[in-house]
Amino acid sequence: MWEYTLWNFLPKNLFEQFRRIANFYFLIIFLVQVTVDTPTSPVTSGLPLFFVITVTAIKQGYEDWLRHRADNEVNKSTVNIIENAKRVKKECEKIKVGDVVEVQADETFPCDLILLSSCTSDGTCYVTTASLDGESNCKTHYAVRDTIALCTAESIDTLRAAIECEQPQPDLYKFVGRINIYSNSLEAVARSLGPENLLLKGATLKSTRKIYGVAVYTGMETKMALNYQGKSQKRSAVEKSINTFLIVYLFILLTKAAVCTTLKYVWQSYPYNDEPWYNQKTQKERETLKVLKMFTDFLSFMVLFNFIIPVSMYVTVEMQKFLGSFFISWDKDFYDEEIKEGALVNTSDLNEELGQVDYVFTDKTGTLTENSMEFIECCIDGHKYNGVTEEVDGLSRTDGPLTHFDKADKNKEELFLRALCLCHTVEIKTNDAVDGATESTELTYVSSSPDEIALVKGAKKYGFTFLGTRNDCMRVENQRKEIEEYELLHTLNFDPVRRRMSVIVKDQKGDIYLFCKGADSAIFPRIQIPEPESTKLRNAIDSTKQHVERSAMNGYRTLGVAFKNIAPDDYERINRQLIEAKMALQDREEKMEEVLDDIETNMNLIGATAVEDKLQDQAAETIEALHAAGLKVWVLTGDKMETAKSTCYACRLFQTSTELLELTTKTIKECERKDRLHELLIEYRKKLLREFPKSTKRNCKKRAWTDQEYGLIIDGATLSLILNSSQECGSSNYKSIFLQICMKCTAVLCCRMAPLQKAQIVRMVKNLKGSPITLSIGDGANDVSMILESHVGIGIKGKEGRQAARNSDYSVPKFKHLKKLLLAHGHLYYVRIAHLVQYFFYKNLCFILPQFLYQFFCGFSQQPLYDAAYLTMYNICFTSLPILAYSLLEQHINIDTLTSDPRLYMNISGNAMLQLGPFLYWTFLAAFEGTVFFFGTYFLFQTSSLEDNGTVYGNWTFGTIVFTVLVFTVTLKLALDTRFWTWINHFVIWGSLAFYVFFSFFWGGIIWPFLKQQRMYFVFAQMLSSVSTWLAIVFLIFISLFPEILLIVLKTVRRRSARNLNLELPMLLSYKHIDSGYS
C-alpha cells in the first residue's frame, strides 16, 4: 500500500516533515534570516535543513517507490478469465465482481474468490495462506456440491447463479454468504457460503492442478487490503527525553537572546556607544520604532545562537536506528536451523527500548513450549492407558485408578479411538487420492492445529488409522485392518468461545452419531448426568476428571471426548436448524451458537486425552536471566491453571521456595464470590505489606536476593470480576489492591485468558505509576492484541502461524533469543543512543557558548565569532561521522559478559543515562569547556602580536583558534569515551580531524569569486605559522579534557581495587539450587 503519487509527493512529504518541531523551528529561523538583516547568512541554517529534509525525503520516497513497484507487479500480472466459454487474459486490476477466474497450481489468487469447482472429484482444493497469516500448512477449501461438476470452461459458462454476501470486512476467518443457483426448474437452489468456501487474495493454490472461482471482493475491498494498516506509532523513552532536552535548550537559547538584547540596549544607553563617530546611523535607522528594532535584534540573536538546537541529530538518530537494526538481523545466534530463518526487525524505532524493559508478558503454548504435540496417554471410561499396544485387539493399561477393573470395555475402547479418528478437521496431504488402506503408513496429516494431528497419530498408534475423506465419506482402518466408512453430515468447527468442536456422522448401518472433543471445562458440564443408581458410570466420570487434573499437573494439554446417538427424527430437526442458521445473512454467528449449544448437550463421556507440549530449549535459563536482570515476567495463557502452573515450575518462573497466592474460581466460592474476592485481596495485600513495608522502584528489583519470593496466579473469570468491579462503588478499589499485590510479586501467571484480557492486563501495567516499559512476546493470532498494546512487541516465528510475527516490532525464531536481544542488543543500543543524544547537546553547547561570550566583547553587535562555512559544516561534516560510528559499533562491555551477567542490565534501567544527573553533568562539562575555549584564546590575544614580524591577528583568527580547539576537543572527548576500537572508529575520528585541517587550508587558500568578502583568506595558514598558537591550542585542548581524563583515571583505579577485593553482587534465591551458569 503506497502513500505518495508523483503529483502529491513533494507537498505531502514536506508537510509530514515540517510537523516535526525541530524541522519547523529551523524553517522559521531560515525565513527570519532571509527577511531580517541577521548577522549570519541564510545558508548557515538553510543548508543543514535542506540536507535533513532531502535525506529523509529520498529515504521515504525510495521506500514508497518499492511499494509502488510491488503493487504494479501484482496489479499488472495477467490471469485467465472465463468469458463466453473461452479463456481470456486479463490484468488483475481489471477483474470485476462476478468474473469467473481460473487459477493454476502454485498461483496466488488475484482477488477474493468463491470456490466453484476444482480438478478433484469432490470439489476440494488445498491452499496456503503464508503471505496472509504466515501459516505454511495446507488448508482445505470446499466447493458447494451443486457446482462441483463444473470443471471445464464450457461447463462453467453454463452456470447461472447469484451470490449474496456481507459487506467487505477485514476478518480473514469470517465470511457470511449464500449462493442461489438457477437451473431449468423455477425454484432456485440456495446453498450457504462460509469461510471454507472463500479463497483469499494473496493465498496460494497447492497440491491442486486448477480451480474455478467467482470474484466477490476485488481491489481495496479484498480482505488482504482491508487488513493493511500502518504500524501504530510507538515512541521510545529516549525520544521523550530528546524532546525534554530540546525544551531545556530552547529555553537556554531564548534566555541567551533575551540577555544579549537587553544588554545591547543597556550598552547603547550611552550616546558614544549608540552612535560612534565612525558608524553614523542612517535616517531610516533613526526613524525605526525602538520596539520593532528590539524585536528584530532579538530575532537576530536567536539566529546567531540557533545552532544550540542540533537539527542534524535527528538524521543521525534515524541513521543509527536504521543501520543499527541490521545487527539484529545479521546476528548468527538468532538463526534457527529448523526454519532456516533468523531475527527480523519490523521497526527500528524501538531498538533502544529493548534496553529499558521492566515487564515481560509471555504466552505459554508455542512460546515457552514447542507447540510440537505428542500423544502421551488417554483415559477411557475411567481407565488410564499409555504406551504402544502389544496386542492387536486391545490397548495396554497402566496404573489405572480403578484397580478392580481390568480395563475398559472393548467396545468403549474402539468407540474412543473412532472418535479420535472422526472428530477433527485433519486432511491427508497427497498429490493423488489415497486408493487403499495398504498405503496408510505413508500418509501425511495436515491440519491448522498440531493437537489434532497428535490425536489422529495417537489413534493410529493404537490400531485405528484415518485414511482421509472422499466424497463426504470419512474412511477409517480399524485394528482388524477393515475399512469403515462414515458419511460426514456436519462439521461443527472449533471456536474459542465454545472451546470444543464436533462432527455428526452416519455409519454404514445408518446410525447417526455426534462426536465431540474440547476443553474439560467445555465438555464436563455437557455430560448427561447419570442416574443415582449408576455407580459404575459415576465412578468412570469421577476417575476421568481425576485423570484430567493429574495430567494437567504434569504439564500435559488435556481434552475431553464425548458422544451421543442421534435419532433420525432428531437429526431431521438438527439438520434443518443448521441449514437455516448457515443460510442466514444477518446474525449468522449468533444463530449458529444457539443451534450448537442445543445440539451439544446430554452427551456421554467416553474419555480424555493428554498431549505433551515440550518446553522450548533454554526457556528456563532465559527466564532466570530475565529475573536476574530485574525484569518481572508474567505468563498470560488460555490454558487451564494446572497445566500452566506445571509449565511455570518447569521453566523456573516459580521456584519450589516461591509462595503462591491464588485468585481463581477454586479459591473464590461461587456463592458470595465478590465478598470472598475482597477478603482474599485484603489478606494478600496485608501479607505482602508485612514482608515488604516500603519498596521503591529501585530496591523493588533487588529485594528478591534477600526476601521471600511470592507468585500470583489468577484466571480469566476472576480478572473479569476485578476489572469490571470499578462500575460498582462498593468494589471500586479491587483493581488498585490487585495492582499493589502484582507489583510485589516476583512472577504472575494469568490462565484461562481471552486475547482481549491479555491486552487489558498489558494496558493496566502500562498505566502504572512511573509508566513502566512493557514487552509482550507470543507466537499466535491470540497474542496479537497484547503485542500491539505493549511498548515493544516480539513475535515468535512459530507453528501457530505468523500473525504474531507480522504484527510485532521484532520477530525471533525462539523464546531463548529474547535473552540476547534484551541483555546484549538492548543494553548496547540504549547506551549508544543515550551517549549520542547527550553528546550532540554537549558539542552544540560547546559550539555556541563562545559565540555568546563573544558578544560581551563586541558591544552586543551580533558579530559572528565563526566563519559561515564553519557554522554550516560543524554538524554536517566535522563532527557527524565519529558519533555515528560510535553509536553503531561501541561495546563498552563485551557481549559475552552482558549475556553471562544479566545484573548489568539493571545499571541502565529506568532511562538511567538520560536522567537529570547525567544531563547536568554533560551540560556543565560543555559550559566549562566552552568557557576554556573562549577565555583561553582571549588571554592568548592579550599579546598584541603573536608573530616575530609584529603581525597583528584579527577577529577571524581569534574565532578560528576557538573553532580549532573546539573541533579537536569534542572529537578527542569521543575518542576518550570509546572502549571498543575498530578500524572504522580510527578512520572517522582521525579522518574527521584531518578533513577539518585540509578544509581550513583549502577554504582559506583560494580567493573564491562568489564571496563578497574574502575574510578567511590565508587566515588558517598564517595562524598555524605561530608557535604560540600551536602551544595554546594543545594546552587548551588538554585543559578542556583534563576533568574527563581525571575521571577516567579515578574510575580505573576504583575498578581495579574492587576487582582485587573480589566483590560480588548477591545472587537471586532462584540460583541457589540451580546450576544456571550465572553463579
PDB file of N, CA, C and O in Angstrom, residues 628-681:
ATOM      1  N   ALA A 628      17.095 -12.274  36.811  1.00  0.00           N
ATOM      2  CA  ALA A 628      18.350 -11.736  37.339  1.00  0.00           C
ATOM      3  C   ALA A 628      18.598 -10.314  36.864  1.00  0.00           C
ATOM      4  O   ALA A 628      19.249  -9.523  37.542  1.00  0.00           O
ATOM      5  N   ALA A 629      18.066  -9.984  35.683  1.00  0.00           N
ATOM      6  CA  ALA A 629      18.227  -8.634  35.133  1.00  0.00           C
ATOM      7  C   ALA A 629      17.251  -7.640  35.753  1.00  0.00           C
ATOM      8  O   ALA A 629      17.254  -6.467  35.380  1.00  0.00           O
ATOM      9  N   GLY A 630      16.409  -8.115  36.692  1.00  0.00           N
ATOM     10  CA  GLY A 630      15.472  -7.220  37.359  1.00  0.00           C
ATOM     11  C   GLY A 630      14.142  -7.085  36.664  1.00  0.00           C
ATOM     12  O   GLY A 630      13.326  -6.236  37.025  1.00  0.00           O
ATOM     13  N   LEU A 631      13.886  -7.924  35.647  1.00  0.00           N
ATOM     14  CA  LEU A 631      12.628  -7.855  34.921  1.00  0.00           C
ATOM     15  C   LEU A 631      11.579  -8.732  35.606  1.00  0.00           C
ATOM     16  O   LEU A 631      11.907  -9.775  36.161  1.00  0.00           O
ATOM     17  N   LYS A 632      10.345  -8.307  35.545  1.00  0.00           N
ATOM     18  CA  LYS A 632       9.237  -9.119  36.060  1.00  0.00           C
ATOM     19  C   LYS A 632       8.576  -9.834  34.885  1.00  0.00           C
ATOM     20  O   LYS A 632       8.237  -9.201  33.887  1.00  0.00           O
ATOM     21  N   VAL A 633       8.434 -11.145  35.029  1.00  0.00           N
ATOM     22  CA  VAL A 633       7.895 -11.958  33.942  1.00  0.00           C
ATOM     23  C   VAL A 633       6.492 -12.425  34.312  1.00  0.00           C
ATOM     24  O   VAL A 633       6.283 -13.006  35.376  1.00  0.00           O
ATOM     25  N   TRP A 634       5.542 -12.135  33.423  1.00  0.00           N
ATOM     26  CA  TRP A 634       4.168 -12.595  33.581  1.00  0.00           C
ATOM     27  C   TRP A 634       3.855 -13.556  32.447  1.00  0.00           C
ATOM     28  O   TRP A 634       4.180 -13.277  31.289  1.00  0.00           O
ATOM     29  N   VAL A 635       3.218 -14.670  32.760  1.00  0.00           N
ATOM     30  CA  VAL A 635       2.770 -15.617  31.737  1.00  0.00           C
ATOM     31  C   VAL A 635       1.265 -15.451  31.556  1.00  0.00           C
ATOM     32  O   VAL A 635       0.495 -15.575  32.519  1.00  0.00           O
ATOM     33  N   LEU A 636       0.851 -15.158  30.339  1.00  0.00           N
ATOM     34  CA  LEU A 636      -0.563 -14.985  30.009  1.00  0.00           C
ATOM     35  C   LEU A 636      -0.953 -16.094  29.041  1.00  0.00           C
ATOM     36  O   LEU A 636      -0.440 -16.143  27.922  1.00  0.00           O
ATOM     37  N   THR A 637      -1.839 -16.976  29.453  1.00  0.00           N
ATOM     38  CA  THR A 637      -2.159 -18.131  28.614  1.00  0.00           C
ATOM     39  C   THR A 637      -3.646 -18.459  28.704  1.00  0.00           C
ATOM     40  O   THR A 637      -4.314 -18.119  29.680  1.00  0.00           O
ATOM     41  N   GLY A 638      -4.123 -19.129  27.679  1.00  0.00           N
ATOM     42  CA  GLY A 638      -5.506 -19.598  27.666  1.00  0.00           C
ATOM     43  C   GLY A 638      -5.644 -20.976  28.270  1.00  0.00           C
ATOM     44  O   GLY A 638      -6.761 -21.486  28.420  1.00  0.00           O
ATOM     45  N   ASP A 639      -4.543 -21.615  28.625  1.00  0.00           N
ATOM     46  CA  ASP A 639      -4.571 -22.973  29.174  1.00  0.00           C
ATOM     47  C   ASP A 639      -5.144 -22.997  30.588  1.00  0.00           C
ATOM     48  O   ASP A 639      -5.222 -21.979  31.272  1.00  0.00           O
ATOM     49  N   LYS A 640      -5.491 -24.228  31.043  1.00  0.00           N
ATOM     50  CA  LYS A 640      -6.011 -24.405  32.391  1.00  0.00           C
ATOM     51  C   LYS A 640      -4.903 -24.172  33.400  1.00  0.00           C
ATOM     52  O   LYS A 640      -3.709 -24.240  33.102  1.00  0.00           O
ATOM     53  N   MET A 641      -5.309 -23.876  34.630  1.00  0.00           N
ATOM     54  CA  MET A 641      -4.368 -23.457  35.667  1.00  0.00           C
ATOM     55  C   MET A 641      -3.332 -24.539  35.970  1.00  0.00           C
ATOM     56  O   MET A 641      -2.138 -24.243  36.077  1.00  0.00           O
ATOM     57  N   GLU A 642      -3.755 -25.785  36.085  1.00  0.00           N
ATOM     58  CA  GLU A 642      -2.826 -26.842  36.465  1.00  0.00           C
ATOM     59  C   GLU A 642      -1.726 -27.020  35.431  1.00  0.00           C
ATOM     60  O   GLU A 642      -0.542 -27.156  35.756  1.00  0.00           O
ATOM     61  N   THR A 643      -2.128 -27.042  34.143  1.00  0.00           N
ATOM     62  CA  THR A 643      -1.139 -27.193  33.065  1.00  0.00           C
ATOM     63  C   THR A 643      -0.167 -26.025  33.057  1.00  0.00           C
ATOM     64  O   THR A 643       1.049 -26.208  32.960  1.00  0.00           O
ATOM     65  N   ALA A 644      -0.718 -24.817  33.160  1.00  0.00           N
ATOM     66  CA  ALA A 644       0.130 -23.624  33.126  1.00  0.00           C
ATOM     67  C   ALA A 644       1.061 -23.563  34.332  1.00  0.00           C
ATOM     68  O   ALA A 644       2.233 -23.201  34.214  1.00  0.00           O
ATOM     69  N   LYS A 645       0.549 -23.948  35.519  1.00  0.00           N
ATOM     70  CA  LYS A 645       1.375 -23.916  36.726  1.00  0.00           C
ATOM     71  C   LYS A 645       2.548 -24.889  36.604  1.00  0.00           C
ATOM     72  O   LYS A 645       3.683 -24.566  36.966  1.00  0.00           O
ATOM     73  N   SER A 646       2.261 -26.079  36.072  1.00  0.00           N
ATOM     74  CA  SER A 646       3.318 -27.071  35.892  1.00  0.00           C
ATOM     75  C   SER A 646       4.393 -26.549  34.941  1.00  0.00           C
ATOM     76  O   SER A 646       5.598 -26.703  35.185  1.00  0.00           O
ATOM     77  N   THR A 647       3.961 -25.896  33.865  1.00  0.00           N
ATOM     78  CA  THR A 647       4.922 -25.318  32.914  1.00  0.00           C
ATOM     79  C   THR A 647       5.746 -24.221  33.577  1.00  0.00           C
ATOM     80  O   THR A 647       6.951 -24.106  33.343  1.00  0.00           O
ATOM     81  N   CYS A 648       5.108 -23.420  34.429  1.00  0.00           N
ATOM     82  CA  CYS A 648       5.821 -22.330  35.107  1.00  0.00           C
ATOM     83  C   CYS A 648       6.887 -22.863  36.055  1.00  0.00           C
ATOM     84  O   CYS A 648       7.961 -22.261  36.199  1.00  0.00           O
ATOM     85  N   TYR A 649       6.604 -23.976  36.716  1.00  0.00           N
ATOM     86  CA  TYR A 649       7.629 -24.596  37.560  1.00  0.00           C
ATOM     87  C   TYR A 649       8.759 -25.157  36.698  1.00  0.00           C
ATOM     88  O   TYR A 649       9.946 -25.035  37.038  1.00  0.00           O
ATOM     89  N   ALA A 650       8.382 -25.778  35.572  1.00  0.00           N
ATOM     90  CA  ALA A 650       9.402 -26.380  34.698  1.00  0.00           C
ATOM     91  C   ALA A 650      10.332 -25.329  34.116  1.00  0.00           C
ATOM     92  O   ALA A 650      11.535 -25.561  33.973  1.00  0.00           O
ATOM     93  N   CYS A 651       9.796 -24.156  33.783  1.00  0.00           N
ATOM     94  CA  CYS A 651      10.645 -23.114  33.188  1.00  0.00           C
ATOM     95  C   CYS A 651      11.187 -22.154  34.241  1.00  0.00           C
ATOM     96  O   CYS A 651      11.722 -21.106  33.904  1.00  0.00           O
ATOM     97  N   ARG A 652      11.006 -22.504  35.527  1.00  0.00           N
ATOM     98  CA  ARG A 652      11.595 -21.776  36.649  1.00  0.00           C
ATOM     99  C   ARG A 652      11.047 -20.368  36.838  1.00  0.00           C
ATOM    100  O   ARG A 652      11.714 -19.502  37.407  1.00  0.00           O
ATOM    101  N   LEU A 653       9.847 -20.138  36.315  1.00  0.00           N
ATOM    102  CA  LEU A 653       9.178 -18.882  36.653  1.00  0.00           C
ATOM    103  C   LEU A 653       8.825 -18.916  38.140  1.00  0.00           C
ATOM    104  O   LEU A 653       8.986 -17.929  38.850  1.00  0.00           O
ATOM    105  N   PHE A 654       8.328 -20.053  38.595  1.00  0.00           N
ATOM    106  CA  PHE A 654       8.113 -20.296  40.016  1.00  0.00           C
ATOM    107  C   PHE A 654       9.206 -21.240  40.521  1.00  0.00           C
ATOM    108  O   PHE A 654       9.558 -22.199  39.836  1.00  0.00           O
ATOM    109  N   GLN A 655       9.711 -20.953  41.713  1.00  0.00           N
ATOM    110  CA  GLN A 655      10.671 -21.839  42.352  1.00  0.00           C
ATOM    111  C   GLN A 655       9.955 -22.665  43.419  1.00  0.00           C
ATOM    112  O   GLN A 655       8.819 -22.358  43.808  1.00  0.00           O
ATOM    113  N   THR A 656      10.596 -23.714  43.886  1.00  0.00           N
ATOM    114  CA  THR A 656       9.998 -24.529  44.949  1.00  0.00           C
ATOM    115  C   THR A 656       9.803 -23.709  46.217  1.00  0.00           C
ATOM    116  O   THR A 656       8.926 -23.995  47.020  1.00  0.00           O
ATOM    117  N   SER A 657      10.626 -22.661  46.368  1.00  0.00           N
ATOM    118  CA  SER A 657      10.511 -21.814  47.568  1.00  0.00           C
ATOM    119  C   SER A 657       9.505 -20.681  47.380  1.00  0.00           C
ATOM    120  O   SER A 657       9.223 -19.946  48.323  1.00  0.00           O
ATOM    121  N   THR A 658       8.972 -20.522  46.167  1.00  0.00           N
ATOM    122  CA  THR A 658       8.034 -19.435  45.892  1.00  0.00           C
ATOM    123  C   THR A 658       6.688 -19.729  46.559  1.00  0.00           C
ATOM    124  O   THR A 658       6.109 -20.808  46.371  1.00  0.00           O
ATOM    125  N   GLU A 659       6.180 -18.782  47.316  1.00  0.00           N
ATOM    126  CA  GLU A 659       4.850 -18.928  47.910  1.00  0.00           C
ATOM    127  C   GLU A 659       3.824 -18.399  46.924  1.00  0.00           C
ATOM    128  O   GLU A 659       3.894 -17.242  46.495  1.00  0.00           O
ATOM    129  N   LEU A 660       2.864 -19.247  46.550  1.00  0.00           N
ATOM    130  CA  LEU A 660       1.887 -18.893  45.520  1.00  0.00           C
ATOM    131  C   LEU A 660       0.615 -18.338  46.159  1.00  0.00           C
ATOM    132  O   LEU A 660       0.068 -18.906  47.109  1.00  0.00           O
ATOM    133  N   LEU A 661       0.162 -17.221  45.610  1.00  0.00           N
ATOM    134  CA  LEU A 661      -1.110 -16.613  46.017  1.00  0.00           C
ATOM    135  C   LEU A 661      -2.101 -16.830  44.873  1.00  0.00           C
ATOM    136  O   LEU A 661      -1.825 -16.429  43.739  1.00  0.00           O
ATOM    137  N   GLU A 662      -3.223 -17.447  45.155  1.00  0.00           N
ATOM    138  CA  GLU A 662      -4.174 -17.798  44.097  1.00  0.00           C
ATOM    139  C   GLU A 662      -5.438 -16.950  44.179  1.00  0.00           C
ATOM    140  O   GLU A 662      -6.020 -16.777  45.250  1.00  0.00           O
ATOM    141  N   LEU A 663      -5.810 -16.404  43.007  1.00  0.00           N
ATOM    142  CA  LEU A 663      -7.095 -15.714  42.860  1.00  0.00           C
ATOM    143  C   LEU A 663      -7.818 -16.386  41.694  1.00  0.00           C
ATOM    144  O   LEU A 663      -7.765 -15.917  40.559  1.00  0.00           O
ATOM    145  N   THR A 664      -8.446 -17.507  41.974  1.00  0.00           N
ATOM    146  CA  THR A 664      -9.098 -18.277  40.916  1.00  0.00           C
ATOM    147  C   THR A 664     -10.497 -18.678  41.365  1.00  0.00           C
ATOM    148  O   THR A 664     -10.880 -18.478  42.517  1.00  0.00           O
ATOM    149  N   THR A 665     -11.240 -19.256  40.420  1.00  0.00           N
ATOM    150  CA  THR A 665     -12.600 -19.679  40.737  1.00  0.00           C
ATOM    151  C   THR A 665     -12.601 -20.777  41.803  1.00  0.00           C
ATOM    152  O   THR A 665     -13.602 -20.994  42.464  1.00  0.00           O
ATOM    153  N   LYS A 666     -11.477 -21.487  41.955  1.00  0.00           N
ATOM    154  CA  LYS A 666     -11.394 -22.518  43.003  1.00  0.00           C
ATOM    155  C   LYS A 666     -11.277 -21.901  44.387  1.00  0.00           C
ATOM    156  O   LYS A 666     -11.828 -22.399  45.359  1.00  0.00           O
ATOM    157  N   THR A 667     -10.507 -20.804  44.472  1.00  0.00           N
ATOM    158  CA  THR A 667     -10.322 -20.169  45.785  1.00  0.00           C
ATOM    159  C   THR A 667     -11.470 -19.233  46.123  1.00  0.00           C
ATOM    160  O   THR A 667     -11.625 -18.827  47.265  1.00  0.00           O
ATOM    161  N   ILE A 668     -12.248 -18.853  45.109  1.00  0.00           N
ATOM    162  CA  ILE A 668     -13.408 -17.975  45.346  1.00  0.00           C
ATOM    163  C   ILE A 668     -14.661 -18.808  45.105  1.00  0.00           C
ATOM    164  O   ILE A 668     -14.921 -19.250  43.992  1.00  0.00           O
ATOM    165  N   LYS A 669     -15.427 -19.026  46.127  1.00  0.00           N
ATOM    166  CA  LYS A 669     -16.612 -19.873  46.004  1.00  0.00           C
ATOM    167  C   LYS A 669     -17.655 -19.193  45.121  1.00  0.00           C
ATOM    168  O   LYS A 669     -17.727 -17.978  45.044  1.00  0.00           O
ATOM    169  N   GLU A 670     -18.463 -20.027  44.459  1.00  0.00           N
ATOM    170  CA  GLU A 670     -19.481 -19.500  43.554  1.00  0.00           C
ATOM    171  C   GLU A 670     -20.436 -18.557  44.275  1.00  0.00           C
ATOM    172  O   GLU A 670     -20.799 -17.522  43.757  1.00  0.00           O
ATOM    173  N   CYS A 671     -20.843 -18.960  45.473  1.00  0.00           N
ATOM    174  CA  CYS A 671     -21.729 -18.077  46.222  1.00  0.00           C
ATOM    175  C   CYS A 671     -20.903 -17.000  46.922  1.00  0.00           C
ATOM    176  O   CYS A 671     -19.837 -17.274  47.457  1.00  0.00           O
ATOM    177  N   GLU A 672     -21.396 -15.796  46.889  1.00  0.00           N
ATOM    178  CA  GLU A 672     -20.720 -14.660  47.511  1.00  0.00           C
ATOM    179  C   GLU A 672     -19.294 -14.513  46.977  1.00  0.00           C
ATOM    180  O   GLU A 672     -18.345 -14.318  47.734  1.00  0.00           O
ATOM    181  N   ARG A 673     -19.159 -14.575  45.660  1.00  0.00           N
ATOM    182  CA  ARG A 673     -17.827 -14.528  45.061  1.00  0.00           C
ATOM    183  C   ARG A 673     -17.130 -13.211  45.343  1.00  0.00           C
ATOM    184  O   ARG A 673     -15.935 -13.178  45.639  1.00  0.00           O
ATOM    185  N   LYS A 674     -17.857 -12.110  45.248  1.00  0.00           N
ATOM    186  CA  LYS A 674     -17.228 -10.799  45.410  1.00  0.00           C
ATOM    187  C   LYS A 674     -16.767 -10.569  46.843  1.00  0.00           C
ATOM    188  O   LYS A 674     -15.716  -9.980  47.079  1.00  0.00           O
ATOM    189  N   ASP A 675     -17.553 -11.050  47.792  1.00  0.00           N
ATOM    190  CA  ASP A 675     -17.131 -10.908  49.190  1.00  0.00           C
ATOM    191  C   ASP A 675     -15.855 -11.702  49.446  1.00  0.00           C
ATOM    192  O   ASP A 675     -14.929 -11.220  50.106  1.00  0.00           O
ATOM    193  N   ARG A 676     -15.812 -12.917  48.926  1.00  0.00           N
ATOM    194  CA  ARG A 676     -14.625 -13.758  49.113  1.00  0.00           C
ATOM    195  C   ARG A 676     -13.421 -13.160  48.375  1.00  0.00           C
ATOM    196  O   ARG A 676     -12.297 -13.188  48.902  1.00  0.00           O
ATOM    197  N   LEU A 677     -13.653 -12.610  47.186  1.00  0.00           N
ATOM    198  CA  LEU A 677     -12.571 -11.973  46.424  1.00  0.00           C
ATOM    199  C   LEU A 677     -12.000 -10.797  47.208  1.00  0.00           C
ATOM    200  O   LEU A 677     -10.778 -10.632  47.308  1.00  0.00           O
ATOM    201  N   HIS A 678     -12.888  -9.996  47.790  1.00  0.00           N
ATOM    202  CA  HIS A 678     -12.430  -8.845  48.566  1.00  0.00           C
ATOM    203  C   HIS A 678     -11.605  -9.285  49.765  1.00  0.00           C
ATOM    204  O   HIS A 678     -10.554  -8.712  50.075  1.00  0.00           O
ATOM    205  N   GLU A 679     -12.056 -10.355  50.438  1.00  0.00           N
ATOM    206  CA  GLU A 679     -11.311 -10.873  51.585  1.00  0.00           C
ATOM    207  C   GLU A 679      -9.922 -11.337  51.183  1.00  0.00           C
ATOM    208  O   GLU A 679      -8.927 -11.036  51.871  1.00  0.00           O
ATOM    209  N   LEU A 680      -9.835 -12.068  50.074  1.00  0.00           N
ATOM    210  CA  LEU A 680      -8.535 -12.568  49.624  1.00  0.00           C
ATOM    211  C   LEU A 680      -7.602 -11.431  49.231  1.00  0.00           C
ATOM    212  O   LEU A 680      -6.405 -11.456  49.542  1.00  0.00           O
ATOM    213  N   LEU A 681      -8.134 -10.440  48.537  1.00  0.00           N
ATOM    214  CA  LEU A 681      -7.298  -9.303  48.120  1.00  0.00           C
ATOM    215  C   LEU A 681      -6.712  -8.592  49.332  1.00  0.00           C
ATOM    216  O   LEU A 681      -5.521  -8.259  49.362  1.00  0.00           O
TER     217      LEU A 681
END
